[in-house]
Amino acid sequence: MKNIVILISGGGSNMAAIVRTAQAQNWVKQFNAHISAVISNKADAKGLVFAKEQGIATAVVDHKAFADQPQPREAFDAALMAEIDKHQPYLVVLAGFMRILTPGFVAHYEGRLINIHPSLLPAFTGLNTHARAIEAGCKFAGATVHRVTAELDHGPILAQAIVPVLPDDTADSLAARVLTQEHLIYPKVVAELVSSTC
Ligand code: GAR
């Protein structure tokens, strides 16, 4: 079985889109793949409720618990890796996981780690992508699914979706338009990756 582990920090709507697609397309039967865990760095991440309702194993590794360690990022990532590796993942899917990962973490999951970012990379890496796209006068915005490399929001692009930026857009209205497209491209990419070798 190809185990998929999804990491979230908040609402988890991309995670939910992947879970629903996996159910609708019967990935277990089609690809011998299933979503084995949803892990969050925040105990109050809303997406955890949905995952539990779907009968998916959930876990929380709170980054704040490592704040007083000599190397907090490394310590957090080590604990996160231990939690993820319980599921022997074929694929680790970052879905609104708002943590910068250490090079050690990225190397550990090389070839198995993907992310979705709410911009047309390589434009607008980092935070506040929608406000920055509006501020820059962009006529189009979008989202990118990419493999994760040690450099933040870089790595080979697997899929992109494009939406128009409308004259009266706010960051929130643009984010909502982009998010509907994220929900289409992210499950598609995950399906492609788990279907590559049956
Ligand atoms: C999504 O728009 C995703 O692209 C973005 O956070 C949102 C999470 O929504 N990710 C990043 O900004 C990563 N740098 P969700 O929790 O509802 O899936």
PDB file of C-alpha atoms and ligand atoms in Angstrom:
ATOM      1  CA  MET A   1       0.000   0.000   0.000  1.00  0.00           C
ATOM      2  CA  LYS A   2       1.253   3.490  -0.851  1.00  0.00           C
ATOM      3  CA  ASN A   3       0.733   5.606   2.225  1.00  0.00           C
ATOM      4  CA  ILE A   4       0.028   9.304   1.843  1.00  0.00           C
ATOM      5  CA  VAL A   5       0.690  11.574   4.827  1.00  0.00           C
ATOM      6  CA  ILE A   6      -0.757  15.088   4.677  1.00  0.00           C
ATOM      7  CA  LEU A   7       0.563  17.972   6.796  1.00  0.00           C
ATOM      8  CA  ILE A   8      -1.691  20.933   7.630  1.00  0.00           C
ATOM      9  CA  SER A   9      -1.644  24.012   9.849  1.00  0.00           C
ATOM     10  CA  GLY A  10      -5.168  25.372   9.495  1.00  0.00           C
ATOM     11  CA  GLY A  11      -8.422  24.927   7.658  1.00  0.00           C
ATOM     12  CA  GLY A  12      -7.232  21.979   5.646  1.00  0.00           C
ATOM     13  CA  SER A  13      -9.453  22.570   2.637  1.00  0.00           C
ATOM     14  CA  ASN A  14      -6.763  21.247   0.262  1.00  0.00           C
ATOM     15  CA  MET A  15      -6.382  18.180   2.440  1.00  0.00           C
ATOM     16  CA  ALA A  16     -10.164  17.701   2.397  1.00  0.00           C
ATOM     17  CA  ALA A  17     -10.190  18.026  -1.407  1.00  0.00           C
ATOM     18  CA  ILE A  18      -7.528  15.317  -1.662  1.00  0.00           C
ATOM     19  CA  VAL A  19      -9.384  13.046   0.781  1.00  0.00           C
ATOM     20  CA  ARG A  20     -12.676  13.475  -1.085  1.00  0.00           C
ATOM     21  CA  THR A  21     -11.033  12.794  -4.435  1.00  0.00           C
ATOM     22  CA  ALA A  22      -9.323   9.702  -3.025  1.00  0.00           C
ATOM     23  CA  GLN A  23     -12.686   8.445  -1.852  1.00  0.00           C
ATOM     24  CA  ALA A  24     -14.567   9.343  -5.041  1.00  0.00           C
ATOM     25  CA  GLN A  25     -11.926   7.773  -7.299  1.00  0.00           C
ATOM     26  CA  ASN A  26     -11.282   4.843  -4.967  1.00  0.00           C
ATOM     27  CA  TRP A  27      -7.517   5.280  -4.884  1.00  0.00           C
ATOM     28  CA  VAL A  28      -7.181   2.154  -2.725  1.00  0.00           C
ATOM     29  CA  LYS A  29      -8.525  -0.005  -5.527  1.00  0.00           C
ATOM     30  CA  GLN A  30      -7.184   2.083  -8.429  1.00  0.00           C
ATOM     31  CA  PHE A  31      -3.682   2.866  -7.182  1.00  0.00           C
ATOM     32  CA  ASN A  32      -3.199   0.792  -4.020  1.00  0.00           C
ATOM     33  CA  ALA A  33      -2.844   4.144  -2.260  1.00  0.00           C
ATOM     34  CA  HIS A  34      -4.539   5.616   0.764  1.00  0.00           C
ATOM     35  CA  ILE A  35      -4.321   8.606   3.074  1.00  0.00           C
ATOM     36  CA  SER A  36      -2.896   7.158   6.230  1.00  0.00           C
ATOM     37  CA  ALA A  37      -2.482  10.244   8.388  1.00  0.00           C
ATOM     38  CA  VAL A  38      -3.102  13.967   8.713  1.00  0.00           C
ATOM     39  CA  ILE A  39      -0.573  15.702  10.943  1.00  0.00           C
ATOM     40  CA  SER A  40      -0.668  19.307  12.158  1.00  0.00           C
ATOM     41  CA  ASN A  41       1.707  21.588  14.009  1.00  0.00           C
ATOM     42  CA  LYS A  42      -1.347  23.224  15.589  1.00  0.00           C
ATOM     43  CA  ALA A  43      -3.746  21.376  17.899  1.00  0.00           C
ATOM     44  CA  ASP A  44      -6.620  23.679  16.926  1.00  0.00           C
ATOM     45  CA  ALA A  45      -6.206  23.232  13.154  1.00  0.00           C
ATOM     46  CA  LYS A  46      -9.772  22.923  11.871  1.00  0.00           C
ATOM     47  CA  GLY A  47      -8.765  20.346   9.293  1.00  0.00           C
ATOM     48  CA  LEU A  48      -8.057  17.813  12.032  1.00  0.00           C
ATOM     49  CA  VAL A  49     -11.787  17.622  12.801  1.00  0.00           C
ATOM     50  CA  PHE A  50     -12.595  16.726   9.190  1.00  0.00           C
ATOM     51  CA  ALA A  51      -9.801  14.136   9.055  1.00  0.00           C
ATOM     52  CA  LYS A  52     -11.028  12.459  12.243  1.00  0.00           C
ATOM     53  CA  GLU A  53     -14.586  12.398  10.896  1.00  0.00           C
ATOM     54  CA  GLN A  54     -13.239  10.553   7.844  1.00  0.00           C
ATOM     55  CA  GLY A  55     -11.602   7.961  10.087  1.00  0.00           C
ATOM     56  CA  ILE A  56      -8.086   9.078   9.192  1.00  0.00           C
ATOM     57  CA  ALA A  57      -5.385   8.909  11.873  1.00  0.00           C
ATOM     58  CA  THR A  58      -4.408  12.352  13.119  1.00  0.00           C
ATOM     59  CA  ALA A  59      -1.518  13.669  15.182  1.00  0.00           C
ATOM     60  CA  VAL A  60      -0.245  16.999  16.445  1.00  0.00           C
ATOM     61  CA  VAL A  61       3.416  17.932  16.734  1.00  0.00           C
ATOM     62  CA  ASP A  62       3.341  21.420  18.257  1.00  0.00           C
ATOM     63  CA  HIS A  63       6.323  23.480  17.137  1.00  0.00           C
ATOM     64  CA  LYS A  64       5.992  25.684  20.210  1.00  0.00           C
ATOM     65  CA  ALA A  65       6.924  22.740  22.424  1.00  0.00           C
ATOM     66  CA  PHE A  66      10.469  22.899  21.010  1.00  0.00           C
ATOM     67  CA  ALA A  67      11.026  26.638  21.476  1.00  0.00           C
ATOM     68  CA  ASP A  68      13.464  26.277  24.383  1.00  0.00           C
ATOM     69  CA  GLN A  69      15.641  23.626  22.703  1.00  0.00           C
ATOM     70  CA  PRO A  70      19.129  24.684  21.512  1.00  0.00           C
ATOM     71  CA  GLN A  71      18.059  24.053  17.902  1.00  0.00           C
ATOM     72  CA  PRO A  72      14.267  24.393  17.941  1.00  0.00           C
ATOM     73  CA  ARG A  73      13.708  23.953  14.190  1.00  0.00           C
ATOM     74  CA  GLU A  74      15.844  20.821  13.995  1.00  0.00           C
ATOM     75  CA  ALA A  75      14.214  19.397  17.132  1.00  0.00           C
ATOM     76  CA  PHE A  76      10.713  20.055  15.798  1.00  0.00           C
ATOM     77  CA  ASP A  77      11.518  18.578  12.409  1.00  0.00           C
ATOM     78  CA  ALA A  78      13.027  15.462  14.037  1.00  0.00           C
ATOM     79  CA  ALA A  79       9.842  14.939  16.064  1.00  0.00           C
ATOM     80  CA  LEU A  80       7.710  15.565  12.979  1.00  0.00           C
ATOM     81  CA  MET A  81       9.750  13.076  10.939  1.00  0.00           C
ATOM     82  CA  ALA A  82       9.314  10.444  13.664  1.00  0.00           C
ATOM     83  CA  GLU A  83       5.542  10.964  13.568  1.00  0.00           C
ATOM     84  CA  ILE A  84       5.392  10.871   9.761  1.00  0.00           C
ATOM     85  CA  ASP A  85       7.644   7.833   9.485  1.00  0.00           C
ATOM     86  CA  LYS A  86       5.306   5.749  11.660  1.00  0.00           C
ATOM     87  CA  HIS A  87       3.232   5.619   8.461  1.00  0.00           C
ATOM     88  CA  GLN A  88       6.072   4.690   6.102  1.00  0.00           C
ATOM     89  CA  PRO A  89       4.981   7.330   3.598  1.00  0.00           C
ATOM     90  CA  TYR A  90       5.176   6.936  -0.139  1.00  0.00           C
ATOM     91  CA  LEU A  91       4.256  10.615  -0.419  1.00  0.00           C
ATOM     92  CA  VAL A  92       4.280  13.515   2.061  1.00  0.00           C
ATOM     93  CA  VAL A  93       1.879  16.278   1.035  1.00  0.00           C
ATOM     94  CA  LEU A  94       2.218  19.789   2.476  1.00  0.00           C
ATOM     95  CA  ALA A  95      -1.266  21.307   2.359  1.00  0.00           C
ATOM     96  CA  GLY A  96      -1.223  24.716   3.990  1.00  0.00           C
ATOM     97  CA  PHE A  97       1.574  23.607   6.307  1.00  0.00           C
ATOM     98  CA  MET A  98       2.983  26.939   7.432  1.00  0.00           C
ATOM     99  CA  ARG A  99       6.437  25.954   8.627  1.00  0.00           C
ATOM    100  CA  ILE A 100       9.832  26.455   7.033  1.00  0.00           C
ATOM    101  CA  LEU A 101      11.424  23.014   6.918  1.00  0.00           C
ATOM    102  CA  THR A 102      15.075  22.253   7.613  1.00  0.00           C
ATOM    103  CA  PRO A 103      17.346  20.931   4.857  1.00  0.00           C
ATOM    104  CA  GLY A 104      17.579  17.671   6.841  1.00  0.00           C
ATOM    105  CA  PHE A 105      13.813  17.206   6.700  1.00  0.00           C
ATOM    106  CA  VAL A 106      13.697  17.973   2.987  1.00  0.00           C
ATOM    107  CA  ALA A 107      16.581  15.560   2.277  1.00  0.00           C
ATOM    108  CA  HIS A 108      14.907  12.799   4.309  1.00  0.00           C
ATOM    109  CA  TYR A 109      11.830  12.929   2.040  1.00  0.00           C
ATOM    110  CA  GLU A 110      13.622  13.661  -1.207  1.00  0.00           C
ATOM    111  CA  GLY A 111      11.428  12.692  -4.154  1.00  0.00           C
ATOM    112  CA  ARG A 112       8.458  12.133  -1.814  1.00  0.00           C
ATOM    113  CA  LEU A 113       7.658  15.689  -0.683  1.00  0.00           C
ATOM    114  CA  ILE A 114       5.308  18.102  -2.460  1.00  0.00           C
ATOM    115  CA  ASN A 115       3.768  21.479  -1.630  1.00  0.00           C
ATOM    116  CA  ILE A 116       1.087  23.827  -2.883  1.00  0.00           C
ATOM    117  CA  HIS A 117       1.818  27.534  -2.893  1.00  0.00           C
ATOM    118  CA  PRO A 118      -0.770  30.246  -3.623  1.00  0.00           C
ATOM    119  CA  SER A 119       1.077  32.065  -6.387  1.00  0.00           C
ATOM    120  CA  LEU A 120       2.392  31.468  -9.872  1.00  0.00           C
ATOM    121  CA  LEU A 121       5.920  30.503  -8.819  1.00  0.00           C
ATOM    122  CA  PRO A 122       8.601  31.649  -9.187  1.00  0.00           C
ATOM    123  CA  ALA A 123       6.685  34.883  -8.510  1.00  0.00           C
ATOM    124  CA  PHE A 124       5.736  35.723  -4.939  1.00  0.00           C
ATOM    125  CA  THR A 125       7.441  33.140  -2.777  1.00  0.00           C
ATOM    126  CA  GLY A 126       6.737  33.488   0.949  1.00  0.00           C
ATOM    127  CA  LEU A 127       3.715  35.052   2.623  1.00  0.00           C
ATOM    128  CA  ASN A 128       0.912  37.473   1.636  1.00  0.00           C
ATOM    129  CA  THR A 129       1.032  36.362  -1.981  1.00  0.00           C
ATOM    130  CA  HIS A 130      -2.397  37.680  -2.955  1.00  0.00           C
ATOM    131  CA  ALA A 131      -1.935  41.181  -1.523  1.00  0.00           C
ATOM    132  CA  ARG A 132       1.449  41.365  -3.218  1.00  0.00           C
ATOM    133  CA  ALA A 133       0.045  40.236  -6.586  1.00  0.00           C
ATOM    134  CA  ILE A 134      -2.678  42.921  -6.385  1.00  0.00           C
ATOM    135  CA  GLU A 135      -0.151  45.546  -5.269  1.00  0.00           C
ATOM    136  CA  ALA A 136       2.108  44.643  -8.204  1.00  0.00           C
ATOM    137  CA  GLY A 137      -0.782  45.149 -10.628  1.00  0.00           C
ATOM    138  CA  CYS A 138      -0.796  41.538 -11.825  1.00  0.00           C
ATOM    139  CA  LYS A 139      -3.607  40.697 -14.219  1.00  0.00           C
ATOM    140  CA  PHE A 140      -3.353  37.007 -13.387  1.00  0.00           C
ATOM    141  CA  ALA A 141      -2.622  35.073 -10.228  1.00  0.00           C
ATOM    142  CA  GLY A 142      -2.792  31.416  -9.333  1.00  0.00           C
ATOM    143  CA  ALA A 143      -1.328  28.477  -7.495  1.00  0.00           C
ATOM    144  CA  THR A 144       1.582  26.108  -7.991  1.00  0.00           C
ATOM    145  CA  VAL A 145       2.132  22.508  -6.947  1.00  0.00           C
ATOM    146  CA  HIS A 146       5.838  21.762  -6.756  1.00  0.00           C
ATOM    147  CA  ARG A 147       8.354  19.314  -5.411  1.00  0.00           C
ATOM    148  CA  VAL A 148       9.999  20.598  -2.258  1.00  0.00           C
ATOM    149  CA  THR A 149      13.666  21.450  -2.244  1.00  0.00           C
ATOM    150  CA  ALA A 150      15.756  23.084   0.477  1.00  0.00           C
ATOM    151  CA  GLU A 151      15.054  26.563  -0.921  1.00  0.00           C
ATOM    152  CA  LEU A 152      11.670  27.923   0.221  1.00  0.00           C
ATOM    153  CA  ASP A 153       8.916  27.745  -2.435  1.00  0.00           C
ATOM    154  CA  HIS A 154      11.285  26.520  -5.126  1.00  0.00           C
ATOM    155  CA  GLY A 155      11.602  23.092  -6.697  1.00  0.00           C
ATOM    156  CA  PRO A 156      10.334  21.531  -9.903  1.00  0.00           C
ATOM    157  CA  ILE A 157       6.840  22.633 -10.832  1.00  0.00           C
ATOM    158  CA  LEU A 158       4.281  19.839 -11.182  1.00  0.00           C
ATOM    159  CA  ALA A 159       1.144  21.871 -11.940  1.00  0.00           C
ATOM    160  CA  GLN A 160      -0.180  25.404 -12.008  1.00  0.00           C
ATOM    161  CA  ALA A 161      -3.613  26.997 -12.151  1.00  0.00           C
ATOM    162  CA  ILE A 162      -4.252  30.526 -13.338  1.00  0.00           C
ATOM    163  CA  VAL A 163      -7.082  32.879 -12.370  1.00  0.00           C
ATOM    164  CA  PRO A 164      -7.736  36.498 -13.369  1.00  0.00           C
ATOM    165  CA  VAL A 165      -7.141  39.319 -10.903  1.00  0.00           C
ATOM    166  CA  LEU A 166     -10.309  41.437 -11.069  1.00  0.00           C
ATOM    167  CA  PRO A 167     -10.287  45.234 -10.682  1.00  0.00           C
ATOM    168  CA  ASP A 168     -12.090  45.246  -7.310  1.00  0.00           C
ATOM    169  CA  ASP A 169     -10.264  42.243  -5.861  1.00  0.00           C
ATOM    170  CA  THR A 170      -9.127  42.209  -2.256  1.00  0.00           C
ATOM    171  CA  ALA A 171      -6.531  39.759  -0.980  1.00  0.00           C
ATOM    172  CA  ASP A 172      -9.400  37.696   0.441  1.00  0.00           C
ATOM    173  CA  SER A 173     -11.484  37.594  -2.740  1.00  0.00           C
ATOM    174  CA  LEU A 174      -8.433  36.667  -4.799  1.00  0.00           C
ATOM    175  CA  ALA A 175      -7.407  34.024  -2.253  1.00  0.00           C
ATOM    176  CA  ALA A 176     -10.858  32.457  -2.460  1.00  0.00           C
ATOM    177  CA  ARG A 177     -10.711  32.339  -6.279  1.00  0.00           C
ATOM    178  CA  VAL A 178      -7.259  30.782  -6.206  1.00  0.00           C
ATOM    179  CA  LEU A 179      -8.277  28.269  -3.536  1.00  0.00           C
ATOM    180  CA  THR A 180     -11.052  26.809  -5.702  1.00  0.00           C
ATOM    181  CA  GLN A 181      -8.384  26.045  -8.309  1.00  0.00           C
ATOM    182  CA  GLU A 182      -6.003  24.612  -5.712  1.00  0.00           C
ATOM    183  CA  HIS A 183      -8.722  22.099  -4.855  1.00  0.00           C
ATOM    184  CA  LEU A 184      -8.676  20.892  -8.466  1.00  0.00           C
ATOM    185  CA  ILE A 185      -4.953  20.724  -9.209  1.00  0.00           C
ATOM    186  CA  TYR A 186      -3.650  19.317  -5.929  1.00  0.00           C
ATOM    187  CA  PRO A 187      -5.701  16.078  -5.888  1.00  0.00           C
ATOM    188  CA  LYS A 188      -4.877  15.628  -9.575  1.00  0.00           C
ATOM    189  CA  VAL A 189      -1.124  15.827  -8.947  1.00  0.00           C
ATOM    190  CA  VAL A 190      -1.319  13.473  -5.960  1.00  0.00           C
ATOM    191  CA  ALA A 191      -3.284  10.980  -8.075  1.00  0.00           C
ATOM    192  CA  GLU A 192      -0.694  11.204 -10.837  1.00  0.00           C
ATOM    193  CA  LEU A 193       2.158  10.587  -8.406  1.00  0.00           C
ATOM    194  CA  VAL A 194       0.577   7.608  -6.678  1.00  0.00           C
ATOM    195  CA  SER A 195      -0.529   6.098  -9.973  1.00  0.00           C
ATOM    196  CA  SER A 196       2.936   6.193 -11.536  1.00  0.00           C
ATOM    197  CA  THR A 197       3.911   2.712 -10.338  1.00  0.00           C
ATOM    198  CA  CYS A 198       1.112   0.419  -9.182  1.00  0.00           C
TER     199      CYS A 198
HETATM  200  C1  GAR B   1      -3.666  27.497   0.669  1.00  0.00           C
HETATM  201  O1  GAR B   1      -4.015  28.612  -0.092  1.00  0.00           O
HETATM  202  C2  GAR B   1      -2.225  27.107   0.368  1.00  0.00           C
HETATM  203  O2  GAR B   1      -1.855  27.306  -0.956  1.00  0.00           O
HETATM  204  C3  GAR B   1      -1.492  28.043   1.290  1.00  0.00           C
HETATM  205  O3  GAR B   1      -2.245  28.076   2.459  1.00  0.00           O
HETATM  206  C4  GAR B   1      -3.619  27.837   2.161  1.00  0.00           C
HETATM  207  C5  GAR B   1      -4.085  26.691   3.016  1.00  0.00           C
HETATM  208  O4  GAR B   1      -5.455  26.484   2.885  1.00  0.00           O
HETATM  209  N1  GAR B   1      -0.165  27.583   1.523  1.00  0.00           N
HETATM  210  C6  GAR B   1       0.852  28.396   1.745  1.00  0.00           C
HETATM  211  O5  GAR B   1       0.760  29.609   1.799  1.00  0.00           O
HETATM  212  C7  GAR B   1       2.199  27.703   1.929  1.00  0.00           C
HETATM  213  N2  GAR B   1       3.254  28.622   1.829  1.00  0.00           N
HETATM  214  P1  GAR B   1      -6.102  25.127   3.413  1.00  0.00           P
HETATM  215  O6  GAR B   1      -5.595  24.894   4.831  1.00  0.00           O
HETATM  216  O7  GAR B   1      -7.581  25.429   3.424  1.00  0.00           O
HETATM  217  O8  GAR B   1      -5.722  24.024   2.474  1.00  0.00           O
END
